[in-house]
Short mmCIF file of C-alpha atoms in Angstrom, two decimals:
data_model
loop_
_atom_site.label_atom_id
_atom_site.label_comp_id
_atom_site.label_asym_id
_atom_site.label_seq_id
_atom_site.Cartn_x
_atom_site.Cartn_y
_atom_site.Cartn_z
CA MET J 1 -6.05 15.82 -20.17
CA ASN J 2 -9.51 16.70 -18.94
CA THR J 3 -12.72 15.84 -20.81
CA PHE J 4 -12.92 19.18 -22.61
CA GLN J 5 -9.33 18.95 -23.89
CA ARG J 6 -9.92 15.42 -25.18
CA TRP J 7 -13.07 16.57 -27.00
CA PHE J 8 -11.34 19.66 -28.41
CA TRP J 9 -8.32 17.89 -29.89
CA ARG J 10 -10.37 15.02 -31.28
CA SER J 11 -12.66 17.56 -32.96
CA VAL J 12 -9.70 19.47 -34.44
CA PHE J 13 -8.10 16.39 -35.97
CA ASP J 14 -11.43 14.96 -37.10
CA THR J 15 -11.58 17.79 -39.63
CA ASP J 16 -8.59 16.12 -41.37
CA ASN J 17 -10.14 12.66 -41.03
CA ILE J 18 -7.58 11.72 -38.35
CA ASP J 19 -9.08 9.64 -35.57
CA LEU J 20 -7.45 10.24 -32.16
CA GLY J 21 -9.51 7.67 -30.30
CA PRO J 22 -7.93 5.85 -27.34
CA GLU J 23 -8.19 2.41 -28.96
CA ARG J 24 -4.63 2.38 -30.38
CA ARG J 25 -3.08 3.26 -27.04
CA HIS J 26 -5.17 0.64 -25.26
CA TYR J 27 -4.21 -1.96 -27.86
CA LEU J 28 -0.51 -1.25 -27.31
CA ASP J 29 -0.91 -1.50 -23.55
CA HIS J 30 -2.91 -4.70 -23.90
CA SER J 31 -0.69 -6.49 -26.42
CA LEU J 32 2.85 -5.46 -25.42
CA ASN J 33 4.85 -4.81 -22.28
CA ARG J 34 5.38 -1.08 -21.84
CA VAL J 35 9.10 -0.33 -21.51
CA TRP J 36 9.10 3.46 -21.69
CA GLU J 37 6.54 6.18 -22.21
CA TYR J 38 6.63 9.93 -22.58
CA ASN J 39 3.60 12.23 -22.67
CA GLY J 40 4.15 15.80 -23.77
CA ARG J 41 2.86 18.77 -25.75
CA GLY J 42 4.30 20.15 -28.97
CA SER J 43 3.79 23.35 -30.97
CA LEU J 44 1.74 23.42 -34.16
CA PRO J 45 2.91 25.05 -37.42
CA TYR J 46 1.54 28.58 -37.85
CA VAL J 47 -0.30 28.37 -34.51
CA PRO J 48 1.75 30.28 -31.93
CA VAL J 49 -0.32 29.62 -28.79
CA LEU J 50 -1.80 26.15 -28.88
CA LYS J 51 0.28 23.06 -28.14
CA ALA J 52 -1.03 19.68 -29.16
CA PRO J 53 -0.62 16.67 -26.86
CA TYR J 54 1.44 13.71 -28.07
CA TYR J 55 3.00 10.58 -26.65
CA VAL J 56 6.01 8.39 -27.41
CA TRP J 57 5.44 4.76 -26.51
CA VAL J 58 8.10 2.05 -26.55
CA GLY J 59 7.13 -1.54 -25.90
CA LYS J 60 8.42 -5.05 -26.32
CA LYS J 61 6.87 -8.35 -27.25
CA CYS J 62 5.53 -10.27 -24.29
CA THR J 63 7.75 -13.19 -23.32
CA GLU J 64 5.17 -14.03 -20.67
CA TRP J 65 1.75 -12.52 -20.07
CA ILE J 66 2.06 -9.78 -17.49
CA ALA J 67 -1.14 -7.89 -16.75
CA GLU J 68 0.40 -4.51 -16.05
CA THR J 69 -1.51 -1.57 -14.65
CA GLU J 70 -3.24 -0.81 -17.95
CA SER J 71 -5.00 -4.17 -18.17
CA MET J 72 -7.59 -3.56 -15.46
CA ASN J 73 -8.99 -0.28 -14.27
CA ARG J 74 -12.44 -0.94 -12.89
CA ARG J 75 -12.87 -0.47 -9.20
CA PRO J 76 -14.00 -3.71 -7.53
CA HIS J 77 -17.47 -3.88 -6.02
CA LEU J 78 -17.71 -2.30 -2.53
CA PHE J 79 -14.24 -0.73 -2.80
CA PRO J 80 -13.96 3.06 -2.28
CA PRO J 81 -13.11 5.27 -5.31
CA THR J 82 -9.54 5.67 -4.08
CA PHE J 83 -6.89 3.56 -2.37
CA LEU J 84 -7.52 1.84 0.95
CA TYR J 85 -3.92 2.07 2.19
CA SER J 86 -1.52 4.99 1.77
CA LEU J 87 1.26 2.96 3.39
CA SER J 88 1.85 -0.77 3.81
CA TRP J 89 0.38 -1.88 7.12
CA GLU J 90 2.72 -4.81 7.86
CA ASP J 91 6.17 -4.48 9.39
CA PRO J 92 8.81 -5.57 6.83
CA ARG J 93 11.52 -5.74 9.49
CA ALA J 94 9.62 -8.57 11.20
CA ASP J 95 9.35 -10.38 7.84
CA GLU J 96 13.03 -10.04 6.95
CA PRO J 97 14.57 -12.65 9.31
CA ILE J 98 11.80 -15.12 8.48
CA LEU J 99 11.86 -14.78 4.69
CA GLN J 100 15.61 -14.12 4.36
CA THR J 101 15.04 -12.62 0.91
CA GLY J 102 18.17 -12.32 -1.23
CA GLU J 103 19.74 -12.74 -4.63
CA GLY J 104 17.79 -14.98 -6.98
CA ASP J 105 14.50 -14.80 -5.07
CA VAL J 106 11.25 -14.31 -6.97
CA CYS J 107 8.65 -12.76 -4.66
CA LEU J 108 4.89 -12.37 -4.83
CA THR J 109 3.13 -9.88 -2.58
CA LEU J 110 -0.02 -7.81 -2.40
CA THR J 111 0.64 -4.21 -3.41
CA SER J 112 -1.19 -2.49 -0.53
CA GLY J 113 0.57 0.84 0.18
CA ALA J 114 3.61 -0.26 -1.90
CA CYS J 115 6.24 0.52 0.77
CA ASN J 116 7.18 -3.12 1.38
CA ALA J 117 7.81 -3.82 -2.32
CA PHE J 118 10.78 -1.45 -2.16
CA ASP J 119 12.05 -3.27 0.94
CA LEU J 120 12.08 -6.58 -0.94
CA ALA J 121 13.96 -4.98 -3.84
CA LEU J 122 16.49 -3.45 -1.43
CA GLN J 123 17.02 -6.86 0.15
CA GLY J 124 18.20 -8.12 -3.25
CA ALA J 125 15.20 -9.97 -4.70
CA GLU J 126 15.55 -10.74 -8.40
CA SER J 127 11.88 -9.98 -9.10
CA VAL J 128 9.04 -8.61 -6.98
CA TYR J 129 5.52 -9.10 -8.35
CA CYS J 130 3.05 -6.74 -6.66
CA VAL J 131 -0.59 -7.53 -7.34
CA ASP J 132 -3.77 -5.83 -6.15
CA ILE J 133 -7.35 -6.08 -7.29
CA ASN J 134 -7.84 -2.37 -6.56
CA PRO J 135 -6.32 -0.33 -9.43
CA ALA J 136 -5.86 2.65 -7.11
CA GLN J 137 -3.20 0.72 -5.17
CA SER J 138 -1.39 0.01 -8.46
CA HIS J 139 -1.53 3.71 -9.32
CA LEU J 140 0.01 4.48 -5.93
CA LEU J 141 2.90 2.06 -6.55
CA GLU J 142 3.44 3.60 -9.99
CA LEU J 143 3.53 7.12 -8.55
CA LYS J 144 6.02 6.17 -5.84
CA SER J 145 8.23 4.30 -8.33
CA LEU J 146 8.30 7.18 -10.80
CA ALA J 147 9.00 9.70 -8.03
CA LEU J 148 11.96 7.62 -6.87
CA ARG J 149 13.20 7.25 -10.43
CA HIS J 150 12.87 10.85 -11.66
CA LEU J 151 12.90 13.18 -8.64
CA PRO J 152 15.71 14.28 -6.32
CA TYR J 153 15.51 13.02 -2.76
CA ASP J 154 14.19 16.30 -1.30
CA ASP J 155 11.12 16.16 -3.57
CA VAL J 156 10.50 12.50 -2.78
CA TRP J 157 10.69 13.30 0.93
CA LYS J 158 8.27 16.23 0.67
CA MET J 159 5.74 14.12 -1.25
CA PHE J 160 5.79 10.94 0.80
CA GLY J 161 7.65 11.87 3.99
CA GLU J 162 5.93 15.11 4.89
CA GLY J 163 2.93 14.34 2.66
CA LYS J 164 2.96 17.87 1.22
CA HIS J 165 4.75 19.53 -1.68
CA PRO J 166 4.30 23.26 -2.39
CA ASP J 167 4.95 22.82 -6.13
CA ILE J 168 3.17 19.52 -6.72
CA ASP J 169 1.32 20.66 -9.87
CA HIS J 170 4.48 21.59 -11.75
CA LEU J 171 6.37 18.60 -10.38
CA PHE J 172 3.68 16.15 -11.44
CA PHE J 173 2.98 17.45 -14.93
CA ALA J 174 6.61 18.27 -15.82
CA LYS J 175 8.56 15.41 -14.24
CA ILE J 176 6.24 12.50 -13.39
CA ALA J 177 3.20 12.48 -15.69
CA PRO J 178 5.26 12.30 -18.93
CA PHE J 179 6.46 8.83 -17.87
CA MET J 180 3.21 7.64 -16.31
CA SER J 181 0.64 5.26 -17.77
CA GLU J 182 -2.50 6.88 -19.10
CA ARG J 183 -4.86 5.55 -16.46
CA ALA J 184 -2.54 6.41 -13.60
CA GLN J 185 -2.44 9.97 -14.99
CA ASP J 186 -6.23 10.04 -15.09
CA PHE J 187 -6.31 8.89 -11.48
CA TRP J 188 -3.72 11.28 -10.04
CA ALA J 189 -4.31 14.48 -12.04
CA PRO J 190 -7.55 15.38 -10.19
CA ARG J 191 -6.10 14.26 -6.84
CA LEU J 192 -2.99 16.44 -6.61
CA HIS J 193 -4.69 18.31 -3.76
CA TYR J 194 -3.79 15.27 -1.64
CA PHE J 195 -0.23 16.63 -1.59
CA LYS J 196 -1.35 20.14 -0.72
CA LYS J 197 -3.39 19.30 2.37
CA GLY J 198 -1.53 16.19 3.53
CA PHE J 199 -1.26 12.95 1.55
CA TYR J 200 -1.76 10.69 4.57
CA PHE J 201 -5.12 12.28 5.34
CA TYR J 202 -6.58 10.73 2.16
CA GLY J 203 -7.68 7.24 1.17
CA SER J 204 -9.79 5.04 3.43
CA MET J 205 -7.00 4.72 5.98
CA GLY J 206 -6.47 8.47 5.70
CA ASN J 207 -9.99 9.07 7.03
CA VAL J 208 -8.92 7.48 10.32
CA ILE J 209 -5.63 9.41 10.39
CA TRP J 210 -7.49 12.68 9.71
CA PHE J 211 -10.02 11.95 12.45
CA CYS J 212 -7.36 11.02 15.03
CA PHE J 213 -5.20 14.04 14.15
CA TYR J 214 -7.98 16.61 14.50
CA LEU J 215 -9.58 14.88 17.49
CA ALA J 216 -6.26 15.16 19.34
CA LYS J 217 -5.94 18.78 18.24
CA PHE J 218 -9.41 19.83 19.38
CA ALA J 219 -9.14 17.80 22.61
CA GLY J 220 -5.95 19.62 23.55
CA LEU J 221 -3.84 16.47 23.16
CA HIS J 222 -1.64 17.70 20.33
CA GLY J 223 1.25 18.53 22.65
CA TRP J 224 0.99 15.11 24.32
CA VAL J 225 1.00 13.39 20.92
CA ASN J 226 4.12 15.32 19.88
CA ARG J 227 5.89 14.37 23.12
CA LEU J 228 4.91 10.73 22.66
CA CYS J 229 6.22 10.65 19.07
CA SER J 230 9.48 12.42 19.93
CA ALA J 231 10.36 10.71 23.22
CA PRO J 232 14.15 10.14 23.18
CA THR J 233 13.96 6.61 24.62
CA LEU J 234 11.42 3.79 24.91
CA GLU J 235 11.41 4.21 28.69
CA ALA J 236 10.53 7.92 28.36
CA GLN J 237 7.79 7.04 25.86
CA GLN J 238 6.36 4.41 28.23
CA GLN J 239 6.21 6.97 31.03
CA ILE J 240 4.43 9.52 28.81
CA TRP J 241 1.91 6.86 27.81
CA GLU J 242 1.22 5.42 31.27
CA THR J 243 0.92 8.79 33.01
CA SER J 244 -1.40 10.21 30.37
CA PHE J 245 -4.82 11.34 31.61
CA LEU J 246 -6.41 9.78 28.50
CA VAL J 247 -4.92 6.33 29.12
CA ARG J 248 -5.74 6.39 32.84
CA PHE J 249 -9.29 7.54 32.08
CA VAL J 250 -9.87 4.71 29.61
CA ASN J 251 -8.47 2.18 32.07
CA MET J 252 -10.91 3.42 34.74
CA LEU J 253 -13.99 3.03 32.54
CA PRO J 254 -16.34 0.14 33.40
CA ARG J 255 -16.13 -2.77 30.98
CA PHE J 256 -19.70 -2.15 29.80
CA ILE J 257 -18.83 1.42 28.78
CA THR J 258 -15.75 0.35 26.80
CA TRP J 259 -17.84 -2.37 25.13
CA LEU J 260 -20.50 0.19 24.20
CA ILE J 261 -17.95 2.69 22.83
CA ALA J 262 -16.31 -0.07 20.79
CA LYS J 263 -19.70 -1.21 19.49
CA ILE J 264 -20.54 2.30 18.31
CA CYS J 265 -17.13 3.47 17.07
CA VAL J 266 -15.52 0.25 15.84
CA ASN J 267 -18.48 -1.35 14.07
CA LYS J 268 -18.11 -3.49 10.95
CA ILE J 269 -19.07 -0.69 8.55
CA PHE J 270 -16.38 1.57 10.01
CA MET J 271 -13.84 -1.26 10.02
CA TRP J 272 -14.31 -1.86 6.28
CA THR J 273 -14.68 1.67 4.94
CA CYS J 274 -11.93 3.21 7.09
CA LEU J 275 -9.64 0.38 8.17
CA GLY J 276 -10.01 -2.04 5.26
CA VAL J 277 -11.15 -4.85 7.59
CA PRO J 278 -13.98 -6.89 5.98
CA ARG J 279 -16.75 -8.71 7.82
CA ASN J 280 -15.11 -12.17 7.63
CA GLN J 281 -11.95 -10.89 9.28
CA ALA J 282 -13.84 -8.99 11.96
CA ASN J 283 -15.72 -12.20 12.80
CA MET J 284 -12.42 -14.03 13.35
CA ILE J 285 -11.63 -11.74 16.30
CA GLY J 286 -14.83 -12.85 18.03
CA GLY J 287 -13.92 -16.45 17.18
CA ASP J 288 -11.05 -16.21 19.68
CA ASN J 289 -13.52 -15.14 22.40
CA ARG J 290 -12.01 -11.66 22.35
CA SER J 291 -13.99 -8.45 22.35
CA ILE J 292 -13.20 -5.67 19.88
CA ALA J 293 -12.43 -3.39 22.84
CA GLU J 294 -9.82 -5.81 24.24
CA TYR J 295 -8.32 -6.35 20.78
CA VAL J 296 -7.96 -2.61 20.14
CA ALA J 297 -6.47 -2.04 23.60
CA THR J 298 -3.92 -4.82 23.02
CA VAL J 299 -2.91 -3.29 19.69
CA PHE J 300 -2.34 0.27 20.89
CA HIS J 301 -1.00 -0.48 24.37
CA GLY J 302 1.48 -2.99 22.92
CA ALA J 303 2.68 -0.55 20.27
CA ALA J 304 3.11 2.23 22.83
CA MET J 305 4.86 0.08 25.44
CA GLY J 306 6.91 -2.20 23.21
CA THR J 307 8.11 -0.13 20.25
CA HIS J 308 9.88 3.23 20.01
CA LEU J 309 7.88 5.63 17.86
CA ALA J 310 10.65 8.20 17.39
CA THR J 311 13.14 5.79 15.82
CA GLU J 312 11.35 2.66 14.58
CA ASN J 313 7.56 2.72 14.65
CA TYR J 314 6.82 4.89 11.63
CA PHE J 315 3.34 3.36 11.27
CA TYR J 316 1.89 5.10 14.30
CA VAL J 317 3.96 8.24 13.75
CA ALA J 318 2.12 8.64 10.43
CA CYS J 319 -1.22 7.92 12.11
CA LEU J 320 -0.68 10.42 14.92
CA LEU J 321 1.10 13.21 13.03
CA GLY J 322 -0.08 12.70 9.44
CA LYS J 323 3.55 12.47 8.30
CA PHE J 324 6.84 10.64 8.92
CA SER J 325 10.04 11.86 10.48
CA LYS J 326 13.44 11.19 8.92
CA LYS J 327 14.35 9.01 11.90
CA SER J 328 11.11 7.03 11.69
CA CYS J 329 10.05 6.25 8.13
CA PRO J 330 9.93 3.39 5.59
CA ARG J 331 13.20 2.42 3.90
CA PHE J 332 12.18 3.89 0.53
CA LEU J 333 12.24 7.32 2.20
CA LYS J 334 15.71 7.05 3.74
CA GLU J 335 18.23 9.02 1.69
CA ASP J 336 20.84 6.26 1.40
CA ASP J 337 18.22 3.72 0.32
CA VAL J 338 16.75 6.14 -2.22
CA GLN J 339 20.18 6.49 -3.80
CA THR J 340 20.54 2.69 -3.82
CA LEU J 341 17.22 2.35 -5.63
CA LYS J 342 18.36 4.91 -8.21
CA LYS J 343 21.72 3.21 -8.87
CA ASP J 344 22.54 1.54 -12.20
CA ASP J 345 19.70 3.26 -14.02
CA ALA J 346 17.21 2.30 -11.29
CA LEU J 347 17.96 -1.41 -11.63
CA MET J 348 16.21 -2.31 -8.39
CA LEU J 349 13.08 -0.40 -9.36
CA ASN J 350 13.02 -2.29 -12.66
CA ARG J 351 12.70 -5.52 -10.69
CA ILE J 352 9.32 -4.44 -9.29
CA HIS J 353 6.37 -5.52 -11.47
CA ASN J 354 3.11 -3.64 -10.95
CA VAL J 355 0.10 -5.89 -11.56
CA THR J 356 -3.59 -5.08 -11.27
CA GLY J 357 -5.68 -8.20 -11.06
CA ASP J 358 -6.45 -11.36 -9.17
CA TYR J 359 -3.84 -12.65 -6.70
CA MET J 360 -4.48 -16.32 -7.52
CA GLU J 361 -4.09 -15.74 -11.25
CA GLU J 362 -0.71 -14.08 -10.73
CA LEU J 363 0.38 -16.88 -8.42
CA CYS J 364 -0.26 -19.42 -11.18
CA LYS J 365 1.93 -17.69 -13.80
CA ARG J 366 5.40 -18.62 -12.54
CA THR J 367 7.39 -20.25 -9.75
CA TYR J 368 8.15 -18.22 -6.63
CA THR J 369 10.59 -18.65 -3.76
CA LYS J 370 8.89 -16.19 -1.39
CA VAL J 371 5.14 -15.50 -1.18
CA ILE J 372 3.56 -12.90 1.11
CA LEU J 373 -0.17 -13.43 1.63
CA MET J 374 -0.47 -10.57 4.15
CA ASP J 375 -3.86 -10.96 5.86
CA HIS J 376 -6.04 -11.46 2.79
CA VAL J 377 -6.77 -15.13 3.50
CA ASP J 378 -8.82 -13.94 6.51
CA TRP J 379 -11.22 -12.47 3.97
CA THR J 380 -11.92 -15.78 2.19
CA ASP J 381 -13.73 -19.12 2.58
CA GLU J 382 -12.75 -22.80 2.64
CA LYS J 383 -13.18 -23.30 -1.10
CA TYR J 384 -10.75 -20.47 -1.85
CA VAL J 385 -8.19 -21.67 0.72
CA ARG J 386 -8.15 -25.24 -0.65
CA ARG J 387 -7.57 -23.86 -4.14
CA LEU J 388 -4.93 -21.47 -2.79
CA GLY J 389 -3.12 -24.30 -0.99
CA ALA J 390 -3.02 -26.45 -4.12
CA ASN J 391 -1.71 -23.57 -6.25
CA LEU J 392 0.88 -22.61 -3.65
CA TYR J 393 2.20 -26.17 -3.70
CA MET J 394 2.41 -26.10 -7.50
CA HIS J 395 4.00 -22.65 -7.81
CA VAL J 396 6.25 -22.30 -4.76
CA ALA J 397 9.70 -23.84 -5.20
CA PRO J 398 10.68 -26.66 -2.78
CA GLY J 399 12.00 -24.98 0.36
CA GLY J 400 10.24 -21.74 -0.59
CA LYS J 401 8.46 -19.79 2.13
CA VAL J 402 4.95 -18.39 2.46
CA ILE J 403 4.07 -15.94 5.25
CA TRP J 404 0.78 -14.48 6.42
CA ARG J 405 -0.81 -12.66 9.34
CA SER J 406 -4.26 -13.12 10.79
CA ALA J 407 -6.73 -11.34 13.05
CA SER J 408 -7.16 -14.68 14.81
CA LYS J 409 -4.66 -16.31 17.12
CA ASN J 410 -5.51 -19.64 15.50
CA PRO J 411 -6.81 -19.03 11.95
CA TRP J 412 -8.94 -21.92 10.75
CA TYR J 413 -7.15 -22.17 7.40
CA SER J 414 -3.61 -22.84 8.66
CA ASP J 415 -4.28 -26.57 8.81
CA LEU J 416 -5.58 -26.54 5.24
CA ILE J 417 -2.35 -24.96 4.00
CA ALA J 418 -0.39 -27.60 5.92
CA GLU J 419 -2.47 -30.34 4.27
CA ALA J 420 -1.50 -28.93 0.85
CA GLY J 421 2.17 -29.87 1.46
CA PHE J 422 3.72 -27.28 3.76
CA ASP J 423 5.37 -27.28 7.16
CA VAL J 424 3.37 -24.60 8.98
CA VAL J 425 4.68 -22.82 12.07
CA CYS J 426 3.23 -19.95 14.10
CA ILE J 427 6.01 -17.40 14.61
CA GLU J 428 4.22 -15.34 17.23
CA ARG J 429 0.84 -14.49 18.75
CA HIS J 430 -0.64 -11.59 20.64
CA HIS J 431 0.45 -11.64 24.29
CA ASP J 432 3.61 -13.67 23.59
CA ARG J 433 5.39 -10.39 24.35
CA VAL J 434 4.39 -6.74 24.70
CA ALA J 435 4.30 -6.13 20.93
CA MET J 436 4.67 -8.63 18.08
CA ASP J 437 6.09 -5.95 15.79
CA CYS J 438 5.70 -2.24 15.17
CA VAL J 439 2.18 -2.58 13.75
CA ASN J 440 0.97 -5.09 16.38
CA MET J 441 -2.39 -5.08 14.58
CA TYR J 442 -2.61 -8.81 13.88
CA ALA J 443 -3.18 -11.55 16.43
CA SER J 444 -0.75 -14.05 14.87
CA PHE J 445 2.12 -14.35 12.37
CA TRP J 446 2.72 -17.59 10.39
CA VAL J 447 5.26 -19.13 8.02
CA ALA J 448 4.83 -22.18 5.78
CA THR J 449 7.77 -23.93 4.12
CA ARG J 450 7.14 -25.93 0.93
CA LYS J 451 8.05 -29.58 1.44
CA GLU J 452 10.48 -31.24 -0.97
#
């Protein structure tokens, strides 16, 4: 409901001394675990036109404290008023052989764009705890989960595959919002235009996708981008990339010019507000004696020369086209996997826990067998890492695995995690091969195994 509707219905019921304040709903969300919720509108006796809003809320007593999406809704300081990531920016297929997630595993991961949480569930994890300090990322996970649960595949594909749905207003209010938490409704209701103009053009990451899409269009490169993304083989894609005027022009530029362009276009303000890369992480690139220009060139050249966009690298397909293709998309958008997620009354979706809050606090609540740090440790300092290492040792089962990626080839904190009681191994670094994985955005990939 919008502000006027809230005021109107509270005023109407106030005349009968009935208080419709939000405190009761918030108390339920705070004190119990929400199992099921329905938000609807019902007719009033003797009033033929107006329909009053109501909700049905079913909860259960907490067996353990789980801070679900309702428990925290304030945007953290310096974060944008929306999500940073519309899709997860780490390749789950590179994680899979390292983690070997399966039956009985309890996983902890950052929510990010939420795509990889569904991968873990599809791999058979018993529980997947997704935590993010930004409530907007939790709202995105909730929207994707409810769409998978309540919508047919074609609607899911239009929303998150193509990024557009012609009937999004009706779809949202009739089929998704009735089962959505109150704060997620408040977040998404004024943002349904995302799905009218192109979902992947929104959010901080969406700013970059929008810029790249329209820059290519106005520069007359749209046809080249389409050919690159639809090349039938990797060899054909490599030829399109290497013979491109744009690539040859950039390669011909003097080093000073590329440094200057990188300094202007890839500065630290841009890296945080559009790419979600904070100052600490940006500094780690320079710590390897690498320039931003060389780092960016390694990322894109490796992705173009070492991964096939048309069939596997859905990350850059989304960046270049503003949408996925059915041959190149995350697993939660493949029809067979969507049906698997829906099976047995959406059993796999029920294993995903959506948590808004501090990562360390969630780590300390239970024992895990798999922990995914992503790249967030790059953002932190020595005090945090020592505390993180101690808590990982306490809350990761013996033999359990912890993985992370870093913007540095040799992140300073890897030794500190080893000191906490882990066998730490670098899986791969930039330049070990053409591309580390489909994202190729990070300089190194690490795994730590908890000692007995």
